[in-house]
Coordinates of C-alpha atoms in Angstrom, one line a residue:
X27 CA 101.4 13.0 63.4
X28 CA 102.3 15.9 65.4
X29 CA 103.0 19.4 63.8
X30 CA 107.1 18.9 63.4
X31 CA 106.7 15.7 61.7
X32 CA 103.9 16.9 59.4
X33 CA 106.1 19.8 58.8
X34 CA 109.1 17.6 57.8
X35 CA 106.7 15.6 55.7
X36 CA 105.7 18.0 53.4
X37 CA 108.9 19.8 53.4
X38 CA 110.7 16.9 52.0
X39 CA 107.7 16.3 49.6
X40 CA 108.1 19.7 48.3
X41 CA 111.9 19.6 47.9
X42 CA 111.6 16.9 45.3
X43 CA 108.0 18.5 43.6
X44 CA 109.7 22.2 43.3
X45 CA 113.2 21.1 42.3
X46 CA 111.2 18.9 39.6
X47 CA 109.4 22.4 39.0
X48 CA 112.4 24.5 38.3
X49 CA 114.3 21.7 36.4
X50 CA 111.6 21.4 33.8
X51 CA 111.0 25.3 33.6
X52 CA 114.5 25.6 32.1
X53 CA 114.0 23.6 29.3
X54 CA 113.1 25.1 26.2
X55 CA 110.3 22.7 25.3
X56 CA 108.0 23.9 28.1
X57 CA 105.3 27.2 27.8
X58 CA 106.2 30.0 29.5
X59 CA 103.0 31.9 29.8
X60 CA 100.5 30.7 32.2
X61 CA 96.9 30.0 31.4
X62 CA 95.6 33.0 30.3
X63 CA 91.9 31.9 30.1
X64 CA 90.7 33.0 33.5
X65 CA 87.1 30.5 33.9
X66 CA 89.5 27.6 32.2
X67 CA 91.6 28.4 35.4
X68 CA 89.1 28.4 37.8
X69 CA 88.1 25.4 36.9
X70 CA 91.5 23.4 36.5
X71 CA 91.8 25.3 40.3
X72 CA 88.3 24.3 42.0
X73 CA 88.0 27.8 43.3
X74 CA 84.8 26.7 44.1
X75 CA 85.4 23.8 46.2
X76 CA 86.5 24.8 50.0
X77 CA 86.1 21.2 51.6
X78 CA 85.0 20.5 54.7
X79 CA 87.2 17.9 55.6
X80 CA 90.1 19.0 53.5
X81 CA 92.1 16.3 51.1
X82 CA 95.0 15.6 52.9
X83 CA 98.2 14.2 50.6
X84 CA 95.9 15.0 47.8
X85 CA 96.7 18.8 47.9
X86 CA 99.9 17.7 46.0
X87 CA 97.4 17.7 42.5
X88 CA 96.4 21.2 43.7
X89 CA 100.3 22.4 43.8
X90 CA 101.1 21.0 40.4
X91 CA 98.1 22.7 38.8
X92 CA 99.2 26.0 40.4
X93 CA 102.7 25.3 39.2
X94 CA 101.9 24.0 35.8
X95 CA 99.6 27.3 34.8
X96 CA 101.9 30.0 36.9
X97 CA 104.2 32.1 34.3
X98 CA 107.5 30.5 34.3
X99 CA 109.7 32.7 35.5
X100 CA 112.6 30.3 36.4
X101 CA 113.3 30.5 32.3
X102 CA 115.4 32.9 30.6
X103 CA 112.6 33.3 28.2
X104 CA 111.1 34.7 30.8
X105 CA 111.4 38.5 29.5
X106 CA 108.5 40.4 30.6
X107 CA 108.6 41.9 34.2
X108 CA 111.3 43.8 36.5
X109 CA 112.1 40.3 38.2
X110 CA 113.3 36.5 37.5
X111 CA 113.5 33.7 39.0
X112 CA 114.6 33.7 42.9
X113 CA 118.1 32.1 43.3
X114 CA 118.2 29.1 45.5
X115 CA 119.3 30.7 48.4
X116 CA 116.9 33.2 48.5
X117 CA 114.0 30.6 48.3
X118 CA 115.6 28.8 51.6
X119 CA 115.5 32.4 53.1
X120 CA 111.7 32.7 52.0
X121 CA 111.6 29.0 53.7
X122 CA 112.9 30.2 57.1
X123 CA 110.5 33.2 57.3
X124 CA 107.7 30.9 57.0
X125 CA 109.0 29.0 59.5
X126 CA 109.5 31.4 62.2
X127 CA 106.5 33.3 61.7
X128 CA 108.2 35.9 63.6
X129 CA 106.9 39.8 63.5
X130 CA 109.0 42.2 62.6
X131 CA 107.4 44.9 64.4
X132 CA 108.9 44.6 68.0
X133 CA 112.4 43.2 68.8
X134 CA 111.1 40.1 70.9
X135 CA 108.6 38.7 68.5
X136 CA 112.0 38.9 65.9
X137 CA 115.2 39.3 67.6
X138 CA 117.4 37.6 64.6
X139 CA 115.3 39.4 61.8
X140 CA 115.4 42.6 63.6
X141 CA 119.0 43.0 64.0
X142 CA 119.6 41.3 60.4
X143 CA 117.0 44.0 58.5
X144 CA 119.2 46.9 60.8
X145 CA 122.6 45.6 59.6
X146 CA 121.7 45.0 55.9
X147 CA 120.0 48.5 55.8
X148 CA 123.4 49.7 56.8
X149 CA 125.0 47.9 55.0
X150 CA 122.8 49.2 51.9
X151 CA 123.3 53.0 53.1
X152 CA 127.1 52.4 53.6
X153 CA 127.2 51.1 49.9
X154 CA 124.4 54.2 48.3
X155 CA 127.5 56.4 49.1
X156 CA 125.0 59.2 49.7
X157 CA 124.7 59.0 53.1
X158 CA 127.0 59.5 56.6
X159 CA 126.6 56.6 59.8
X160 CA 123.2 58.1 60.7
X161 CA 121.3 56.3 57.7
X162 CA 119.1 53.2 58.4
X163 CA 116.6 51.7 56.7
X164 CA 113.8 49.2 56.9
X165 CA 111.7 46.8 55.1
X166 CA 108.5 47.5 53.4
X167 CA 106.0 45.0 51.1
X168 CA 107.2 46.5 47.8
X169 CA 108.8 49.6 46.9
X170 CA 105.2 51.5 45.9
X171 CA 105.0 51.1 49.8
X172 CA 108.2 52.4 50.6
X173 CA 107.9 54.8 48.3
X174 CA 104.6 56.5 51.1
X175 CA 106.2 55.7 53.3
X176 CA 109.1 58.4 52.2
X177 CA 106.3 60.9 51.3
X178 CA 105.1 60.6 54.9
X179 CA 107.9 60.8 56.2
X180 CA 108.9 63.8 54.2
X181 CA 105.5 65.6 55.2
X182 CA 105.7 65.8 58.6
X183 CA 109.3 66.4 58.9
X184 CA 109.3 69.6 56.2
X185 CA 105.5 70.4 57.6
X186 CA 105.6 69.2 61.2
X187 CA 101.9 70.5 61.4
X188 CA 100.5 68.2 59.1
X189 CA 100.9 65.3 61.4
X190 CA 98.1 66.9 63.8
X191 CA 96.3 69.2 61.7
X192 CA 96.5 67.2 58.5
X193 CA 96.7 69.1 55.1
X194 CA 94.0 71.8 56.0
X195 CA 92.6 72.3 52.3
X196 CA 96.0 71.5 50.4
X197 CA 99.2 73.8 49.7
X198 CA 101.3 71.1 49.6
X199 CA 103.0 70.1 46.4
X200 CA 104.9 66.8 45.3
X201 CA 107.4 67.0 42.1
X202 CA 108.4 64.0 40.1
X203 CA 109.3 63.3 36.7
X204 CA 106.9 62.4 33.8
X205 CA 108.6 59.3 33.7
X206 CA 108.2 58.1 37.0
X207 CA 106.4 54.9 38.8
X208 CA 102.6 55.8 39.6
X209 CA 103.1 54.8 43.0
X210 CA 104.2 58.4 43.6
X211 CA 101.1 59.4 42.0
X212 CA 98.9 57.2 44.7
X213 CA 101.0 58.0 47.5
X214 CA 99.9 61.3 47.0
X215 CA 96.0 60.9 47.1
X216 CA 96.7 58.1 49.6
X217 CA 97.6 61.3 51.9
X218 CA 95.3 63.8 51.0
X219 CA 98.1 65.9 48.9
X220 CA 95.6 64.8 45.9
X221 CA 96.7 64.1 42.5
X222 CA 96.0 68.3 41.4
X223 CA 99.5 68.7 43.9
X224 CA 101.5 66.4 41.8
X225 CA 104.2 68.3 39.2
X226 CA 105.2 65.8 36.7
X227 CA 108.3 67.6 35.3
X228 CA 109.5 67.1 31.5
X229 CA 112.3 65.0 30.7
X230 CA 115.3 65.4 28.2
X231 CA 115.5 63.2 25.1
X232 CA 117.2 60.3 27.4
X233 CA 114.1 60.2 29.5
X234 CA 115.9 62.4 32.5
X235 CA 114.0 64.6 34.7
X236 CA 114.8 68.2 33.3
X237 CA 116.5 69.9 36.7
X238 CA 116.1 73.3 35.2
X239 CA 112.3 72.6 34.0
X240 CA 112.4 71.5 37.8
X241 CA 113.5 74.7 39.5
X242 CA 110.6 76.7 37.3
X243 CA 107.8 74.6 38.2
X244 CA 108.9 74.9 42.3
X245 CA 109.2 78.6 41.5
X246 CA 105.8 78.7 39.9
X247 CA 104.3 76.6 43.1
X248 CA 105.6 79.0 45.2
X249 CA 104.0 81.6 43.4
X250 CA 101.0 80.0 44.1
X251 CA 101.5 80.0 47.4
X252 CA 101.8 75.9 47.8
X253 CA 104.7 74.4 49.6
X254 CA 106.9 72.1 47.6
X255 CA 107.7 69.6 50.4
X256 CA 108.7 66.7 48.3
X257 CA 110.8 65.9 45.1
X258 CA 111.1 62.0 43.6
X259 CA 114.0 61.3 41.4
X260 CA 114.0 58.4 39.8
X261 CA 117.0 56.1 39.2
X262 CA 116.3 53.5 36.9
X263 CA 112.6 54.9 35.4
X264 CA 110.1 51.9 34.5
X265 CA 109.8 52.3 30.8
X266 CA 113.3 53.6 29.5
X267 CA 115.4 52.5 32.7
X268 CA 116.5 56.2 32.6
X269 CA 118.1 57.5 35.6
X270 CA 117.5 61.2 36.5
X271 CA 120.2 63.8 37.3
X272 CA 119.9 63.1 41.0
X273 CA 123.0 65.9 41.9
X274 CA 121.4 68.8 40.1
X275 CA 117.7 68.0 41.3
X276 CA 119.6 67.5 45.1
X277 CA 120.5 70.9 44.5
X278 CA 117.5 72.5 43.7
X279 CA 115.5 70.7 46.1
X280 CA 118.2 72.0 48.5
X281 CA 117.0 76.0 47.4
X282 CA 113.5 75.2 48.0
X283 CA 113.8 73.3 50.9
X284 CA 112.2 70.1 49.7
X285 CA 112.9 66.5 50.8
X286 CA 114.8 64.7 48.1
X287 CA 114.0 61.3 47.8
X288 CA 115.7 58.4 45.2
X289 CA 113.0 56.2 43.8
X290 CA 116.2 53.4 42.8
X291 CA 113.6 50.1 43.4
X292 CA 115.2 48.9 39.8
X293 CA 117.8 50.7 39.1
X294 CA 119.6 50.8 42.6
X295 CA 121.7 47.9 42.0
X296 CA 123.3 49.5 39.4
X297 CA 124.6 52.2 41.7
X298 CA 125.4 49.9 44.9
X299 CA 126.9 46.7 43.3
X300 CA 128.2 48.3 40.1
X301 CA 129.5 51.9 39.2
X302 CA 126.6 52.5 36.0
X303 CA 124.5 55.1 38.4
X304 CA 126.0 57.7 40.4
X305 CA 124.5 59.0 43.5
X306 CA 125.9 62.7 44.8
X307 CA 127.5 62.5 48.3
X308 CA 125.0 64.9 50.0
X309 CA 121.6 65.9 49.5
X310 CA 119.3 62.7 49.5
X311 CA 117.3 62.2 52.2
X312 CA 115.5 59.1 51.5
X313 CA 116.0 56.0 48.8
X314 CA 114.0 52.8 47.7
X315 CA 115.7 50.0 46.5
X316 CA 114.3 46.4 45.6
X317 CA 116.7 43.2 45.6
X318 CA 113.8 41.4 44.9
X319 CA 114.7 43.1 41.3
X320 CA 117.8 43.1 40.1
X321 CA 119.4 40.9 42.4
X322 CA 117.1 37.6 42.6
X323 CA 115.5 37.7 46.3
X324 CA 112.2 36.2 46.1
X325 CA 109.5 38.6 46.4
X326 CA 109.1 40.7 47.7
X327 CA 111.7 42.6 49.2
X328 CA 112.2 46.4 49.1
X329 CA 114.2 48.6 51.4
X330 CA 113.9 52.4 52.6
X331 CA 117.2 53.8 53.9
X332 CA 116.6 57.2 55.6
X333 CA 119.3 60.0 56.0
X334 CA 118.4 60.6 59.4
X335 CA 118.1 56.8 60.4
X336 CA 114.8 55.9 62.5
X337 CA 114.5 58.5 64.6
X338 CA 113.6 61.0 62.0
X339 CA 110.8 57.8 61.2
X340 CA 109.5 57.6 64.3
X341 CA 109.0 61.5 64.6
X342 CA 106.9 61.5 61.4
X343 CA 105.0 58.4 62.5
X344 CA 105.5 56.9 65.6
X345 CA 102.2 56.6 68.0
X346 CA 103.9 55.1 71.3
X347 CA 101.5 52.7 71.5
X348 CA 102.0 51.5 74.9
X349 CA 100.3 48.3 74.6
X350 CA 102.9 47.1 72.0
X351 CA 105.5 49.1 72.5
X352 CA 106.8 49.0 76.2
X353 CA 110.6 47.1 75.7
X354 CA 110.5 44.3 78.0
X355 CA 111.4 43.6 81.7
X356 CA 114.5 42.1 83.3
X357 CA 114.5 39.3 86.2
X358 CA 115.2 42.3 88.8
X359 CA 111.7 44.1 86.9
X360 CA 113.4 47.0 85.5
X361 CA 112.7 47.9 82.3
X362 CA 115.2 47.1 79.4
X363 CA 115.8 49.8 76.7
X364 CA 114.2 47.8 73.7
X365 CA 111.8 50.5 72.6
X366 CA 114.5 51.8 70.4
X367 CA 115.0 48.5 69.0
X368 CA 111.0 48.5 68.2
X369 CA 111.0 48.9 63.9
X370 CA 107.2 48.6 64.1
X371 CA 106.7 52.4 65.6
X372 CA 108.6 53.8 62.6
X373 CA 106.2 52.7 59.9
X374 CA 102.1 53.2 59.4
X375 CA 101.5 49.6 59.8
X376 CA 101.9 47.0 62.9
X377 CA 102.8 43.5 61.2
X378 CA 105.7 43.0 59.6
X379 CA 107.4 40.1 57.7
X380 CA 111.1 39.8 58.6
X381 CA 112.0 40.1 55.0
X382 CA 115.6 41.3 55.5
X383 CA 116.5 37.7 56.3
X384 CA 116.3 36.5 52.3
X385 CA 118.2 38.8 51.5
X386 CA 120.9 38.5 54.2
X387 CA 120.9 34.7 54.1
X388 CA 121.6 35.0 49.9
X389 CA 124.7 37.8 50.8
X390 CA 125.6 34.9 53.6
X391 CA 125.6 32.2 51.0
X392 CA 127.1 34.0 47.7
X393 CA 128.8 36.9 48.6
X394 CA 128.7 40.2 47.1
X395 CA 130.6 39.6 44.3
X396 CA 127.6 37.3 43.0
X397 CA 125.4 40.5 43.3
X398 CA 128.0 42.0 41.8
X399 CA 128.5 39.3 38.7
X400 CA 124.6 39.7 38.7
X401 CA 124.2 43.3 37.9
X402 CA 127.5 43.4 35.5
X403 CA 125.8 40.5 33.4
X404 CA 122.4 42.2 33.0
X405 CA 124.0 45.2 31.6
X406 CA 126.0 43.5 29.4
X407 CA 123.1 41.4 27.4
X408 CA 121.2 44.8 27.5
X409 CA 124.3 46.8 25.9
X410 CA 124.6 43.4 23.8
X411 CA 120.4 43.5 23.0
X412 CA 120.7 46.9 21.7
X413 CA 123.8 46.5 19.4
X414 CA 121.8 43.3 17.6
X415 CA 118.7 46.0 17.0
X416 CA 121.3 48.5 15.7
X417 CA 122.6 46.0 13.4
X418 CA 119.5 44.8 12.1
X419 CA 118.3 48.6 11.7
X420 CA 121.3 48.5 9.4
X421 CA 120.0 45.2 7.0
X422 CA 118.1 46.2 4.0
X423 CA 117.0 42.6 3.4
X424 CA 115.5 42.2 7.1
X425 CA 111.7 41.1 7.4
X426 CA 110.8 44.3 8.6
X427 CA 112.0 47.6 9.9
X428 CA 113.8 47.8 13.5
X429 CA 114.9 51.1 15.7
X430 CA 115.9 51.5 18.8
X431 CA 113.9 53.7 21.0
X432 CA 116.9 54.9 23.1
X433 CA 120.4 53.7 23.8
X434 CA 119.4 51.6 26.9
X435 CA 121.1 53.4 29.8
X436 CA 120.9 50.4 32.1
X437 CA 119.3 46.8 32.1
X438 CA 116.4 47.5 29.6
X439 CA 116.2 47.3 26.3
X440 CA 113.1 49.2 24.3
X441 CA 112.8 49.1 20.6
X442 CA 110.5 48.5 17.6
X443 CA 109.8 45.9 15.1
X444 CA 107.5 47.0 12.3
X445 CA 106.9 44.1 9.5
X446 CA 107.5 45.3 5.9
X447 CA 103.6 45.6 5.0
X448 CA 103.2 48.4 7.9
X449 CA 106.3 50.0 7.5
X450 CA 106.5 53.5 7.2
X451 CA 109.9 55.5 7.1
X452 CA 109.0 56.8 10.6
X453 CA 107.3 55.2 14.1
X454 CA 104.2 55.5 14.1
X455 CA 100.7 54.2 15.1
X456 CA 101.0 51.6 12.8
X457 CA 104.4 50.5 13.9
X458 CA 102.8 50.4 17.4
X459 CA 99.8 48.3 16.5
X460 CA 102.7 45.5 15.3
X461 CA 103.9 46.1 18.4
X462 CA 100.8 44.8 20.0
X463 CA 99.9 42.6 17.8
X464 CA 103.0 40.9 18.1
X465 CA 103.4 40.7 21.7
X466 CA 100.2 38.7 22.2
X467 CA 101.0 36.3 19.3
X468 CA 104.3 35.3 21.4
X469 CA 102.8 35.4 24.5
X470 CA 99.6 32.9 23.7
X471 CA 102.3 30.6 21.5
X472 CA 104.3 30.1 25.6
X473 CA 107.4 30.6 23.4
X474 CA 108.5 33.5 25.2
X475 CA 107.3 36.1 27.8
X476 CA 108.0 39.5 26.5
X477 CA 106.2 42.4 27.5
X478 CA 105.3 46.2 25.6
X479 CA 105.3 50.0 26.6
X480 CA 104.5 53.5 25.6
X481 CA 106.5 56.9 26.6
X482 CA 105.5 60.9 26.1
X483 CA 104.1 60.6 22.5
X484 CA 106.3 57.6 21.1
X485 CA 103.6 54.5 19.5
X486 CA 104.0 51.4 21.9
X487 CA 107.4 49.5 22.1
X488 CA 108.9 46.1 23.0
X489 CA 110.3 46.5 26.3
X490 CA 113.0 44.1 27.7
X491 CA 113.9 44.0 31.1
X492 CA 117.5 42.0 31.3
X493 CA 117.1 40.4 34.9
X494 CA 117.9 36.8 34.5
X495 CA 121.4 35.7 35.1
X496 CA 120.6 32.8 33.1
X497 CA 119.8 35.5 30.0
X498 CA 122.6 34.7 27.2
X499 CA 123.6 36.1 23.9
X500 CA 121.5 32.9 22.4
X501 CA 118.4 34.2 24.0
X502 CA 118.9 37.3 22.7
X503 CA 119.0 36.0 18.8
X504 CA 116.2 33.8 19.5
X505 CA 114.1 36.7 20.9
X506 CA 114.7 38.8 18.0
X507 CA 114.3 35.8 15.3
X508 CA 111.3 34.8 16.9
X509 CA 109.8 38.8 16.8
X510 CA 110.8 38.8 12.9
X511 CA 109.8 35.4 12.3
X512 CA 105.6 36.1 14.0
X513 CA 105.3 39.8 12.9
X514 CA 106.0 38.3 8.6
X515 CA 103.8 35.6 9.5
X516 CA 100.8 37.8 11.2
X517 CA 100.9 40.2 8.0
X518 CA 101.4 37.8 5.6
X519 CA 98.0 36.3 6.1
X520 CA 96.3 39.4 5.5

């Protein structure tokens, strides 16, 4: 059997095994935690069988056991991470990357993906509303990596020295809010800024970086004598889906001279296919955003969309490696002008996966408005999610106690559920503990997926991320019945 029919072999194998796979995961009766038990798993896995010969048709037993212990994300009691299942599109984009094996890092190894990732980045820019025709953008394995990628960028173009010389000793300083993803955090020892350099600025009661609080600290570090090069709002913060005052922190970045960028990886949808976040016109230099979120590409997929476009990329990192990067020749051996086409020169790696094309293929195959439908559906179960909590807050005869943490300001939902035997007037360590406690019960029983979180001082909290189209009003009941229903059973046995 030669490679195309061995190919189409197993492709048509694995259309019936993984449309069996999804079917099943969408019925209520099956678990939807993985196995948790890590030696159980190796063993159901054979991680310690590598065979010499290999088992031919027989690797079908190995796909089902990966499938039947993975977390099930293709439910909508699947409630515990910033993603859900890929839509069906999005996995036949995923299929044709595979296929092509093309890298994305010079335009001849990935003609198609190249001028696809260039378009949608555009497209993504023309949408942010916060930037002119100059934008563009490119593809990056996750937005913690797009996120460095941004830093970098925003070194060497506010400290043009640093790209020779390095950091000589520190004097650089990074702001960001208290609230923000920890990838800023690592980016920063990642490049030598170190973690001392990193301002974590108070928010308001909403979770919001404080712009004033802002303004203080960058007039302190200039005190100092340190350089604040680099500020981080966040729209769509991890814990509270908060997003920060991105006008007012574009304008004192502005005063200080400091490269704004938008860390929107969740929360960007909700500015560029629905009118929930605002982004100001000017000031933003740089923003993440991740379909593979909010939107249902498979993962990953993460964008960053620069002010400048790639040229101001290239500047900060390019090498002009000549034994990569050399365009091409024509049939009369003159060179062509592909170098500028070249995406690989504007990042700190070399290969690239040619992600753009999931995303493009889905916007090919639904349309925006689907993106749209998407976004204006999560935010409705999560406004829907917090007005059940309110009302059972309200109910004297309830189980247990329930508050919201915050009035979810986009897709997530964060709240307690103390039972009646730990329930003080007020949250507290106790009412986290339930929390916990809780949690796991749910997620051993494979009823539901549901995940927990801490902010500032608060004890932890359920937090609900509301990314599933497939998410209904019925879920929602069932997740709250089902929180009530293990936290009297847990404390009644005691």
């Amino acid at each position: 059997m030669d490679a195309a029919d061995e190919l189409q072999a197993l492709l048509s194998e694995a259309a019936r095994v993984f449309g069996d796979y999804a079917r099943q995961s969408q019925q209520g009766s099956r678990p939807i935690a993985g196995q948790s038990d890590a030696a159980q798993l190796r063993a159901r896995l054979n991680l310690d069988e590598f065979p010499e010969s290999g088992i031919g048709t027989r690797i079908w037993d190995d796909v089902q056991a990966v499938c039947q212990t993975a977390a099930t994300t293709w439910s909508e009691r699947f409630l515990y991470k910033l993603y859900a299942a890929p839509a069906p599109a999005g996995v036949l984009g995923e299929l044709l990357v595979a296929v092509l094996n093309n890298n994305a890092h010079v335009f001849r190894a990935a003609p198609g993906g190249t001028l696809i990732e260039q378009a949608v980045a555009r497209e993504l820019a023309r949408r942010a509303g916060c930037f002119d025709e100059r934008a563009a953008g490119l593809t990056f394995p996750g937005g913690s990596y797009a996120n460095m990628h941004a830093m970098v960028v925003a070194r060497n173009h506010v400290c043009p020295e640093t790209r020779r010389a390095g950091s000589q000793g520190g004097g650089l300083a990074v702001f960001t809010s208290a609230h923000a993803h920890y990838s800023i955090d690592k980016a920063a020892m990642a490049m030598g800024v170190g973690l001392d350099n990193v301002v974590h600025v108070p928010v308001d009661a909403h979770g919001r970086m404080d712009a004033a609080q802002l303004r203080r600290l960058m007039q302190g570090a200039v005190a100092r004598g340190c350089t604040p090069f680099f500020v981080n709002a966040t729209v769509g913060t991890t814990v509270l889906g908060a997003c920060d005052p991105v006008a007012e922190l574009a304008r004192v970045s502005a005063e200080f001279g400091a490269w704004l960028h938008v860390d929107a990886s969740w929360g960007g949808p909700l500015a560029l296919f629905a009118d929930v976040f605002a982004l100001p016109a000017r000031g933003v230099d740089s923003l993440t955003v991740n379909p593979h979120k909010l939107l249902g590409v498979p993962l990953q997929c993460s964008f960053l969309l620069v002010r400048e476009g790639l040229g101001a990329m290239r500047r900060a990192l390019g090498l002009g490696a000549q034994y990569l990067f050399h365009g091409d020749v024509d049939e009369c051996g003159g060179a062509e002008s592909l170098v500028g086409e070249d995406a690989g020169d504007a990042t700190l790696g070399c290969g690239r996966r040619p992600d753009a094309i999931k995303f493009w293929l889905m916007w090919r195959y639904y349309g925006t408005r689907y993106f749209e439908a998407r976004v204006a559906h999560a935010r409705r179960m999560a406004l829907a999610l917090a007005a059940r909590v309110r009302e059972r807050q309200q109910q004297t005869r309830r189980a247990g106690r329930w508050r919201l943490v915050a009035e979810p300001a986009g897709t997530c939902v964060c709240f307690w559920f103390a039972p009646r035997a730990v329930a003080g007037p007020e949250p507290d360590t106790q009412w986290g503990a339930a929390t916990r406690r809780v949690c796991a019960r749910i997620n051993a029983s494979g009823a539901m997926l549901l995940d927990y979180a801490a902010a500032d001082a608060r004890p932890d909290f359920f937090r609900i991320p509301l990314n599933s189209p497939a998410v209904s009003e019925q879920t929602l009941d069932q997740m709250l019945d089902l929180i009530e229903r293990t936290g009297a059973e847990l404390y009644e046995l005691e």
